[in-house]
């Protein structure tokens, strides 16, 4: 069994890591974008982004004041969790400690009264997703999600006759409608099929994949590359001020759907690409994962 | 494109000389304010009352900073811009009522704000979104906070900036907007994107 302190401490460390630095794949993509831009304004944006990463990492302080709402993915051998209520309590405690000590901005508010809880927790927050597998470990992913990018989420129930062209047009429309608001250059997660909630869910899960990672199926991998090229033809550029880099990558996930449906969803991640994950083994060994 | 270093409070002529694409660095007092500040300041104004700070000739920063209190003193941990378009509905009235001279934000603002800026002499300065650690380095002192009851992100933080920038003039006081220009370019580029997608 995995003990409470291990979970709480790991959650704290993951939140700190995700908030105060960028994964290696994201850094490389940002550096490439900086090299690619030639005009003064977009190049200046990418330079400020890279310098910001450097300052945040040096000072061990958050990259962005919007440290997000807190979503976790817990994947692996769920039998390693003795009590789910205690496990979730440990995640909440790790989050409260990170809010105080990293620090993270208290972002969680009641949706109607807008009253801020002050510690990033509240009803259904943090939001914890469980993905059971037969692996020997339990993997916790911290996925803090900023509002600038999350507000640029879209879903549509297309008709089957709209087909692949309809999907491509929808993604292009979403990226153009978002402009620079989600802090471009962004990563775009596209969820195709399932039901309305499944499409949105897998669009978000797609954002967990590292930049440059391609879908294992050839057709989907080609669709990702085609969408990536097309989005960067728009000229929206870093921060919507014009330029060559609008998106850093596009990740597509799909699920089989009803013969009468074609759900499609887009979820956007800002340039920080915040995520951090670690695997905890039964003997207490911890493996920090890159990216 | 020209580069300027300006100190708050700003005079109308300071901002009228700016053109889109110019680069600005700012010194002096800056007020943060986002959704709740806009809502409540305008509600007060309707009742004939004033908000706790005077925005006249000042800079409004669309920002919900991450702050930490050490003893009695607040410190800026991270303070980048928030998405300005959320304030589109209230900004023209805010500019007119309170005489704000510059707004720092990200993502740009819509037509009515561009018109209000032209009419009343104000500019929109684009800060790199997410570059909050970098910006925090430019805030040397926190002079106070008002409306903290709305929560840390929604309060009015009174910050003293030193060489805050580079900020790009995204909307000038002559009715020009980089964002409108980019939108027009994107509408033209859309055909290229569609051809990549075989649409």
Coordinates of C-alpha atoms in Angstrom, one line a residue:
Chain A
X1 CA 0.0 0.0 0.0
X2 CA 1.1 3.5 -0.6
X3 CA 1.2 5.7 2.5
X4 CA -0.5 9.1 3.0
X5 CA 2.7 11.1 3.4
X6 CA 4.2 9.7 0.2
X7 CA 1.2 10.8 -1.8
X8 CA 1.0 14.3 -0.1
X9 CA 4.7 15.0 -0.6
X10 CA 4.7 13.8 -4.1
X11 CA 1.6 15.9 -5.0
X12 CA 3.4 18.9 -3.5
X13 CA 6.6 18.2 -5.5
X14 CA 4.6 17.6 -8.7
X15 CA 2.7 20.9 -8.4
X16 CA 5.9 22.8 -7.7
X17 CA 7.6 21.2 -10.7
X18 CA 4.6 21.8 -13.0
X19 CA 4.2 25.5 -11.9
X20 CA 7.8 26.6 -11.8
X21 CA 9.3 25.1 -15.0
X22 CA 8.4 23.7 -18.4
X23 CA 8.9 20.1 -19.5
X24 CA 11.9 19.5 -21.8
X25 CA 9.8 18.9 -24.9
X26 CA 8.0 22.2 -24.3
X27 CA 11.3 24.1 -23.8
X28 CA 12.6 22.7 -27.1
X29 CA 9.4 23.6 -28.9
X30 CA 9.6 27.2 -27.5
X31 CA 13.2 27.5 -28.6
X32 CA 12.4 26.3 -32.1
X33 CA 9.6 28.8 -32.3
X34 CA 11.9 31.6 -31.2
X35 CA 14.3 30.6 -34.0
X36 CA 11.5 30.4 -36.6
X37 CA 10.1 33.9 -35.9
X38 CA 11.8 36.7 -37.9
X39 CA 9.6 39.8 -37.4
X40 CA 10.4 42.0 -34.4
X41 CA 7.1 41.7 -32.4
X42 CA 6.7 37.8 -32.5
X43 CA 10.4 37.3 -31.9
X44 CA 10.2 39.6 -28.9
X45 CA 7.2 37.6 -27.5
X46 CA 9.2 34.3 -27.8
X47 CA 12.2 35.9 -26.3
X48 CA 10.2 37.1 -23.3
X49 CA 8.7 33.6 -22.9
X50 CA 12.1 32.0 -22.9
X51 CA 13.5 34.6 -20.5
X52 CA 10.5 34.1 -18.3
X53 CA 11.1 30.4 -18.1
X54 CA 14.7 31.0 -17.1
X55 CA 13.7 33.5 -14.4
X56 CA 11.0 31.2 -13.0
X57 CA 13.3 28.2 -12.9
X58 CA 16.2 30.2 -11.4
X59 CA 14.0 31.6 -8.6
X60 CA 11.9 28.4 -8.3
X61 CA 8.8 30.6 -8.6
X62 CA 5.7 30.2 -10.8
X63 CA 6.0 30.9 -14.5
X64 CA 2.6 32.4 -14.6
X65 CA 0.4 34.1 -12.0
X66 CA -2.5 31.9 -13.2
X67 CA -1.3 28.7 -11.6
X68 CA -4.6 27.0 -12.8
X69 CA -7.3 24.9 -11.4
X70 CA -6.1 21.5 -10.3
X71 CA -6.8 18.4 -12.3
X72 CA -5.0 15.1 -11.5
X73 CA -4.8 11.9 -13.4
X74 CA -4.2 8.8 -11.3
X75 CA -3.2 5.9 -13.5
X76 CA -2.0 2.3 -12.8
X77 CA -2.6 -0.3 -10.2
X78 CA -5.4 1.2 -8.1
X79 CA -5.2 -1.7 -5.7
X80 CA -2.1 0.1 -4.3
X81 CA -4.6 2.6 -2.8
X82 CA -5.8 1.3 0.5
X83 CA -8.5 3.9 1.1
X84 CA -9.7 6.3 -1.6
X85 CA -11.0 8.8 0.9
X86 CA -7.6 9.0 2.6
X87 CA -5.8 9.0 -0.8
X88 CA -7.9 12.0 -2.0
X89 CA -7.4 13.7 1.4
X90 CA -3.6 13.4 0.8
X91 CA -3.9 15.0 -2.7
X92 CA -6.0 17.8 -1.2
X93 CA -3.4 18.3 1.6
X94 CA -0.5 18.3 -0.9
X95 CA -2.4 20.9 -3.0
X96 CA -3.2 23.1 0.1
X97 CA 0.5 23.0 1.1
X98 CA 1.6 23.9 -2.5
X99 CA -0.9 26.8 -2.5
X100 CA 0.8 28.1 0.7
X101 CA 4.4 27.3 0.0
X102 CA 5.2 27.3 -3.7
X103 CA 3.0 29.5 -3.7
X104 CA 0.1 29.0 -6.0
X105 CA -2.7 31.6 -6.6
X106 CA -5.9 30.6 -4.9
X107 CA -8.2 30.2 -8.0
X108 CA -11.1 28.0 -6.9
X109 CA -14.3 29.9 -6.5
X110 CA -18.0 28.9 -6.1
X111 CA -19.4 29.1 -9.6
X112 CA -22.3 31.3 -8.7
X113 CA -21.3 33.3 -5.6
X114 CA -17.7 33.6 -6.9
X115 CA -16.5 33.2 -3.3
X116 CA -12.9 32.1 -3.3
X117 CA -12.1 29.1 -1.0
X118 CA -8.6 30.5 -0.5
X119 CA -6.8 27.2 -0.8
X120 CA -7.6 25.9 -4.3
X121 CA -10.0 23.2 -3.0
X122 CA -13.8 23.1 -3.1
X123 CA -16.7 20.9 -4.3
X124 CA -15.2 18.5 -6.9
X125 CA -11.9 20.5 -6.7
X126 CA -9.2 19.2 -7.2
X127 CA -10.7 17.0 -9.9
X128 CA -9.2 13.5 -9.9
X129 CA -9.4 11.2 -12.9
X130 CA -8.7 7.5 -12.3
X131 CA -7.3 5.3 -15.1
X132 CA -6.9 1.7 -13.9
X133 CA -4.3 -0.5 -15.5
X134 CA -2.4 -3.7 -14.6
X135 CA 0.9 -1.9 -14.2
X136 CA 3.0 -2.4 -11.0
X137 CA 3.0 1.3 -10.2
X138 CA 0.6 4.2 -9.5
X139 CA 1.3 7.2 -11.7
X140 CA 0.1 10.6 -10.5
X141 CA 0.0 13.4 -13.0
X142 CA -0.5 17.0 -11.9
X143 CA -2.2 18.9 -14.7
X144 CA -2.9 22.5 -13.5
X145 CA -5.0 24.2 -16.1
X146 CA -5.0 28.0 -16.6
X147 CA -8.2 29.8 -17.5
X148 CA -6.9 31.7 -20.5
X149 CA -6.5 28.4 -22.4
X150 CA -9.4 26.5 -20.8
X151 CA -11.8 29.2 -21.7
X152 CA -10.9 28.4 -25.3
X153 CA -12.7 25.0 -25.2
X154 CA -15.2 24.0 -27.8
X155 CA -17.3 21.0 -28.7
X156 CA -19.8 20.3 -31.4
X157 CA -22.1 17.4 -32.3
X158 CA -21.3 17.2 -36.0
X159 CA -23.5 15.1 -38.3
X160 CA -21.8 12.0 -39.7
X161 CA -22.1 13.4 -43.2
X162 CA -19.8 16.3 -42.2
X163 CA -17.1 13.7 -41.8
X164 CA -13.4 14.3 -41.7
X165 CA -13.7 17.7 -43.5
X166 CA -16.2 18.8 -41.0
X167 CA -13.7 17.9 -38.2
X168 CA -10.8 19.8 -39.8
X169 CA -13.0 22.9 -40.4
X170 CA -14.2 22.8 -36.8
X171 CA -10.6 22.7 -35.5
X172 CA -9.6 25.6 -37.8
X173 CA -12.6 27.6 -36.8
X174 CA -11.8 27.1 -33.1
X175 CA -8.1 28.1 -33.4
X176 CA -9.0 31.2 -35.4
X177 CA -11.8 32.2 -33.0
X178 CA -9.4 31.8 -30.1
X179 CA -6.8 34.1 -31.6
X180 CA -4.1 35.0 -29.1
X181 CA -6.4 34.7 -26.1
X182 CA -5.2 31.2 -24.9
X183 CA -1.6 32.5 -24.8
X184 CA -0.3 31.3 -28.2
X185 CA 1.7 29.4 -29.2
X186 CA -0.6 26.7 -27.8
X187 CA -1.0 22.9 -27.9
X188 CA -4.3 21.8 -29.3
X189 CA -6.0 18.6 -28.1
X190 CA -8.7 17.3 -30.4
X191 CA -11.2 14.6 -29.2
X192 CA -13.1 12.8 -32.0
X193 CA -16.0 10.5 -31.4
X194 CA -17.5 8.9 -28.3
X195 CA -20.2 11.0 -26.7
X196 CA -20.2 14.7 -26.0
X197 CA -18.4 14.2 -22.6
X198 CA -16.0 11.5 -23.9
X199 CA -14.9 13.8 -26.8
X200 CA -14.1 16.6 -24.4
X201 CA -12.4 14.3 -22.0
X202 CA -10.1 12.7 -24.6
X203 CA -9.4 16.2 -26.0
X204 CA -8.0 17.1 -22.6
X205 CA -6.2 13.7 -22.2
X206 CA -4.5 14.4 -25.6
X207 CA -2.8 17.4 -24.0
X208 CA -0.9 15.1 -21.6
X209 CA 1.2 13.8 -24.5
X210 CA 4.6 15.4 -25.1
X211 CA 5.1 17.8 -28.0
X212 CA 6.2 15.8 -31.1
X213 CA 4.6 12.6 -29.9
X214 CA 2.5 11.1 -32.7
X215 CA -0.7 9.0 -32.5
X216 CA 0.2 5.3 -32.9
X217 CA -2.2 4.9 -35.8
X218 CA -0.9 6.3 -39.1
X219 CA -4.0 8.0 -40.3
X220 CA -4.4 9.9 -36.9
X221 CA -0.7 10.8 -36.9
X222 CA -1.1 12.2 -40.4
X223 CA -4.1 14.2 -39.3
X224 CA -2.1 15.6 -36.4
X225 CA 0.7 16.8 -38.7
X226 CA -1.7 18.2 -41.3
X227 CA -3.6 20.2 -38.6
X228 CA -0.3 21.4 -37.1
X229 CA 0.8 22.7 -40.5
X230 CA -2.6 24.3 -41.3
X231 CA -2.9 26.1 -37.9
X232 CA 0.5 27.7 -38.4
X233 CA -0.6 29.0 -41.8
X234 CA -3.1 31.3 -40.0
X235 CA -0.6 33.9 -39.0
X236 CA -2.1 34.5 -35.5
X237 CA 1.3 34.1 -34.0
X238 CA 2.6 34.4 -30.5
X239 CA 0.1 36.2 -28.3
X240 CA -2.1 36.9 -31.3
X241 CA 0.2 39.7 -32.4
X242 CA 1.0 38.0 -35.8
X243 CA 3.7 35.5 -36.6
X244 CA 4.6 32.1 -37.8
X245 CA 4.0 30.1 -34.7
X246 CA 0.4 29.8 -33.6
X247 CA 0.5 26.2 -32.3
X248 CA 3.4 24.1 -31.0
X249 CA 1.6 20.8 -31.7
X250 CA -1.8 19.2 -32.3
X251 CA -2.7 15.9 -30.6
X252 CA -5.7 13.8 -31.7
X253 CA -7.5 11.1 -29.7
X254 CA -10.6 9.2 -30.9
X255 CA -13.2 6.9 -29.6
X256 CA -15.9 4.9 -31.5
X257 CA -19.2 6.7 -31.5
X258 CA -22.8 6.1 -32.3
X259 CA -23.6 5.5 -36.0
X260 CA -25.8 8.6 -35.9
X261 CA -23.2 10.9 -34.1
X262 CA -19.9 12.6 -34.8
X263 CA -18.9 14.5 -31.7
X264 CA -15.7 16.6 -31.9
X265 CA -14.0 18.6 -29.1
X266 CA -11.1 21.0 -28.8
X267 CA -9.2 21.7 -25.6
X268 CA -6.3 24.2 -25.6
X269 CA -3.2 24.3 -23.6
X270 CA -1.2 27.5 -23.2
X271 CA 2.5 27.7 -24.1
X272 CA 3.6 26.7 -20.6
X273 CA 2.4 23.1 -21.2
X274 CA 2.2 22.6 -17.5
X275 CA 2.3 19.0 -16.4
X276 CA 4.4 16.8 -14.1
X277 CA 4.1 13.1 -13.3
X278 CA 5.7 10.5 -11.0
X279 CA 5.3 6.8 -10.5
X280 CA 5.0 5.4 -7.0
X281 CA 5.8 1.7 -6.5
X282 CA 4.4 -0.6 -3.8
X283 CA 7.8 -0.6 -1.9
X284 CA 7.6 3.2 -1.8
X285 CA 10.2 3.8 -4.6
X286 CA 9.4 7.0 -6.6
X287 CA 10.2 7.4 -10.2
X288 CA 10.0 11.0 -11.5
X289 CA 8.9 11.0 -15.1
X290 CA 10.3 13.4 -17.7
X291 CA 7.6 15.6 -19.3
Chain B
X1 CA 8.6 51.6 -34.7
X2 CA 9.7 53.8 -31.8
X3 CA 10.7 52.9 -28.3
X4 CA 9.5 54.9 -25.2
X5 CA 10.1 54.9 -21.5
X6 CA 7.1 56.5 -19.7
X7 CA 6.4 57.3 -16.1
X8 CA 2.9 57.2 -14.6
X9 CA 0.7 59.3 -14.2
X10 CA 0.6 59.6 -18.0
X11 CA -0.4 62.8 -19.8
X12 CA -2.7 62.7 -22.8
X13 CA 0.1 63.8 -25.1
X14 CA 2.3 60.9 -23.8
X15 CA -0.2 58.4 -25.1
X16 CA -1.3 60.3 -28.2
X17 CA 2.2 60.1 -29.7
X18 CA 2.2 56.3 -29.5
X19 CA 1.5 54.2 -32.6
X20 CA 0.7 50.5 -32.9
X21 CA 3.9 48.4 -32.9
X22 CA 5.8 50.9 -30.7
X23 CA 7.6 49.5 -27.7
X24 CA 6.9 51.0 -24.2
X25 CA 8.6 50.5 -20.8
X26 CA 6.8 51.8 -17.8
X27 CA 7.8 53.3 -14.4
X28 CA 5.6 54.3 -11.5
X29 CA 2.3 53.3 -9.9
X30 CA 0.1 50.8 -11.7
X31 CA -3.2 49.5 -10.6
X32 CA -4.4 45.9 -11.2
X33 CA -8.0 45.4 -12.1
X34 CA -10.0 42.7 -13.8
X35 CA -13.6 41.4 -13.9
X36 CA -14.8 42.2 -10.4
X37 CA -13.0 45.6 -10.3
X38 CA -14.8 46.7 -13.5
X39 CA -18.1 45.5 -12.3
X40 CA -17.9 47.1 -8.9
X41 CA -16.2 50.4 -9.8
X42 CA -18.9 51.0 -12.4
X43 CA -21.7 50.1 -10.0
X44 CA -20.3 52.6 -7.5
X45 CA -20.0 55.2 -10.2
X46 CA -23.7 54.8 -11.0
X47 CA -24.4 55.5 -7.3
X48 CA -22.3 58.6 -7.6
X49 CA -19.5 57.1 -5.5
X50 CA -15.8 56.6 -6.2
X51 CA -13.8 53.5 -6.3
X52 CA -11.0 53.3 -3.7
X53 CA -8.3 54.5 -6.1
X54 CA -8.4 57.3 -8.7
X55 CA -7.7 55.8 -12.1
X56 CA -7.4 59.3 -13.8
X57 CA -4.3 59.4 -16.0
X58 CA -3.2 56.1 -14.6
X59 CA -2.4 52.6 -15.9
X60 CA -4.9 49.7 -15.4
X61 CA -3.2 46.3 -15.5
X62 CA -5.5 43.4 -16.4
X63 CA -3.9 41.1 -14.0
X64 CA -4.8 38.9 -11.1
X65 CA -1.3 38.6 -9.5
X66 CA 0.0 35.9 -7.3
X67 CA 1.1 37.6 -4.1
X68 CA 2.6 36.5 -0.8
X69 CA 2.6 38.3 2.5
X70 CA 5.9 38.3 4.4
X71 CA 5.2 39.8 7.9
X72 CA 3.2 43.0 7.1
X73 CA 4.6 43.4 3.6
X74 CA 3.1 42.0 0.4
X75 CA 5.4 40.8 -2.4
X76 CA 4.6 40.1 -6.0
X77 CA 5.4 36.5 -6.9
X78 CA 4.0 36.4 -10.4
X79 CA 2.1 39.1 -12.3
X80 CA 1.4 38.5 -16.0
X81 CA -1.6 39.8 -17.9
X82 CA -5.0 38.1 -18.0
X83 CA -7.2 37.8 -21.1
X84 CA -8.5 41.4 -21.7
X85 CA -11.4 40.4 -23.9
X86 CA -13.4 39.4 -20.8
X87 CA -13.5 43.1 -20.0
X88 CA -14.7 44.1 -23.5
X89 CA -18.3 44.8 -22.4
X90 CA -17.4 47.2 -19.6
X91 CA -14.1 48.8 -20.7
X92 CA -15.4 51.6 -22.9
X93 CA -17.5 52.9 -20.0
X94 CA -14.6 52.4 -17.6
X95 CA -12.3 54.5 -19.8
X96 CA -14.8 57.2 -20.2
X97 CA -15.8 57.4 -16.5
X98 CA -12.4 57.1 -14.9
X99 CA -10.0 58.6 -17.5
X100 CA -7.6 55.7 -17.5
X101 CA -4.7 56.4 -20.0
X102 CA -3.3 53.0 -20.6
X103 CA -4.4 49.4 -20.2
X104 CA -1.9 46.5 -20.0
X105 CA -3.3 43.2 -21.0
X106 CA -3.1 40.3 -23.4
X107 CA -5.1 39.2 -26.4
X108 CA -6.5 42.6 -27.4
X109 CA -9.9 44.2 -27.1
X110 CA -12.9 44.8 -29.4
X111 CA -14.0 47.7 -31.5
X112 CA -15.9 49.7 -28.9
X113 CA -12.8 49.8 -26.7
X114 CA -10.7 50.9 -29.7
X115 CA -13.2 53.7 -30.3
X116 CA -13.2 54.7 -26.6
X117 CA -9.4 54.8 -26.6
X118 CA -9.4 57.1 -29.7
X119 CA -12.0 59.4 -28.2
X120 CA -10.6 59.7 -24.7
X121 CA -6.9 59.4 -25.4
X122 CA -5.8 56.0 -24.1
X123 CA -3.7 53.1 -25.4
X124 CA -3.6 49.3 -25.0
X125 CA -0.2 47.8 -24.2
X126 CA 0.3 44.1 -24.9
X127 CA 2.4 42.2 -22.4
X128 CA 3.6 38.7 -23.1
X129 CA 1.0 36.4 -21.6
X130 CA 2.4 33.9 -19.1
X131 CA 5.6 35.9 -18.7
X132 CA 4.7 36.5 -15.1
X133 CA 8.0 35.7 -13.3
X134 CA 9.7 38.2 -15.6
X135 CA 7.1 40.9 -14.9
X136 CA 7.3 40.3 -11.1
X137 CA 10.9 41.2 -11.3
X138 CA 9.9 44.7 -12.5
X139 CA 7.5 45.4 -9.5
X140 CA 9.8 46.7 -6.9
X141 CA 7.2 47.7 -4.2
X142 CA 3.6 46.9 -3.3
X143 CA 1.9 50.1 -2.0
X144 CA -1.3 48.5 -0.9
X145 CA -4.3 46.5 -1.8
X146 CA -8.0 47.5 -2.1
X147 CA -11.0 45.2 -2.4
X148 CA -9.1 42.1 -1.2
X149 CA -12.4 40.7 -0.1
X150 CA -13.0 39.8 -3.8
X151 CA -10.0 37.4 -3.5
X152 CA -6.4 37.8 -4.5
X153 CA -6.8 37.7 -8.3
X154 CA -9.8 40.2 -8.3
X155 CA -8.5 42.8 -5.9
X156 CA -6.9 46.2 -6.8
X157 CA -3.2 45.9 -6.2
X158 CA -1.2 49.1 -6.1
X159 CA 2.1 48.2 -7.6
X160 CA 5.2 50.3 -8.3
X161 CA 6.9 49.3 -11.6
X162 CA 10.4 49.9 -12.7
X163 CA 11.2 49.5 -16.4
X164 CA 8.1 47.2 -16.9
X165 CA 8.3 45.8 -20.4
X166 CA 8.8 45.4 -23.3
X167 CA 5.1 46.3 -23.9
X168 CA 3.9 46.5 -27.4
X169 CA 1.3 49.2 -28.3
X170 CA -1.5 46.9 -29.5
X171 CA -4.2 49.6 -29.8
X172 CA -3.2 53.3 -30.1
X173 CA -5.2 56.4 -29.5
X174 CA -5.7 57.0 -33.3
X175 CA -8.2 54.1 -33.8
X176 CA -5.6 51.5 -34.9
X177 CA -5.4 48.0 -33.5
X178 CA -2.7 45.4 -34.3
X179 CA -5.4 42.8 -33.4
X180 CA -7.7 44.1 -36.1
X181 CA -4.8 44.0 -38.6
X182 CA -4.0 40.4 -37.6
X183 CA -7.6 39.4 -37.8
X184 CA -7.7 40.7 -41.4
X185 CA -4.5 38.9 -42.2
X186 CA -5.8 35.7 -40.7
X187 CA -9.0 36.0 -42.8
X188 CA -6.8 36.1 -45.9
X189 CA -4.5 33.3 -44.7
X190 CA -7.5 31.1 -43.9
X191 CA -7.5 29.9 -47.6
X192 CA -3.9 28.7 -47.2
X193 CA -4.8 26.8 -44.1
X194 CA -7.8 25.3 -45.8
X195 CA -5.7 24.2 -48.8
X196 CA -3.3 22.3 -46.4
X197 CA -6.4 20.6 -45.0
X198 CA -7.9 19.8 -48.4
X199 CA -11.0 21.9 -47.7

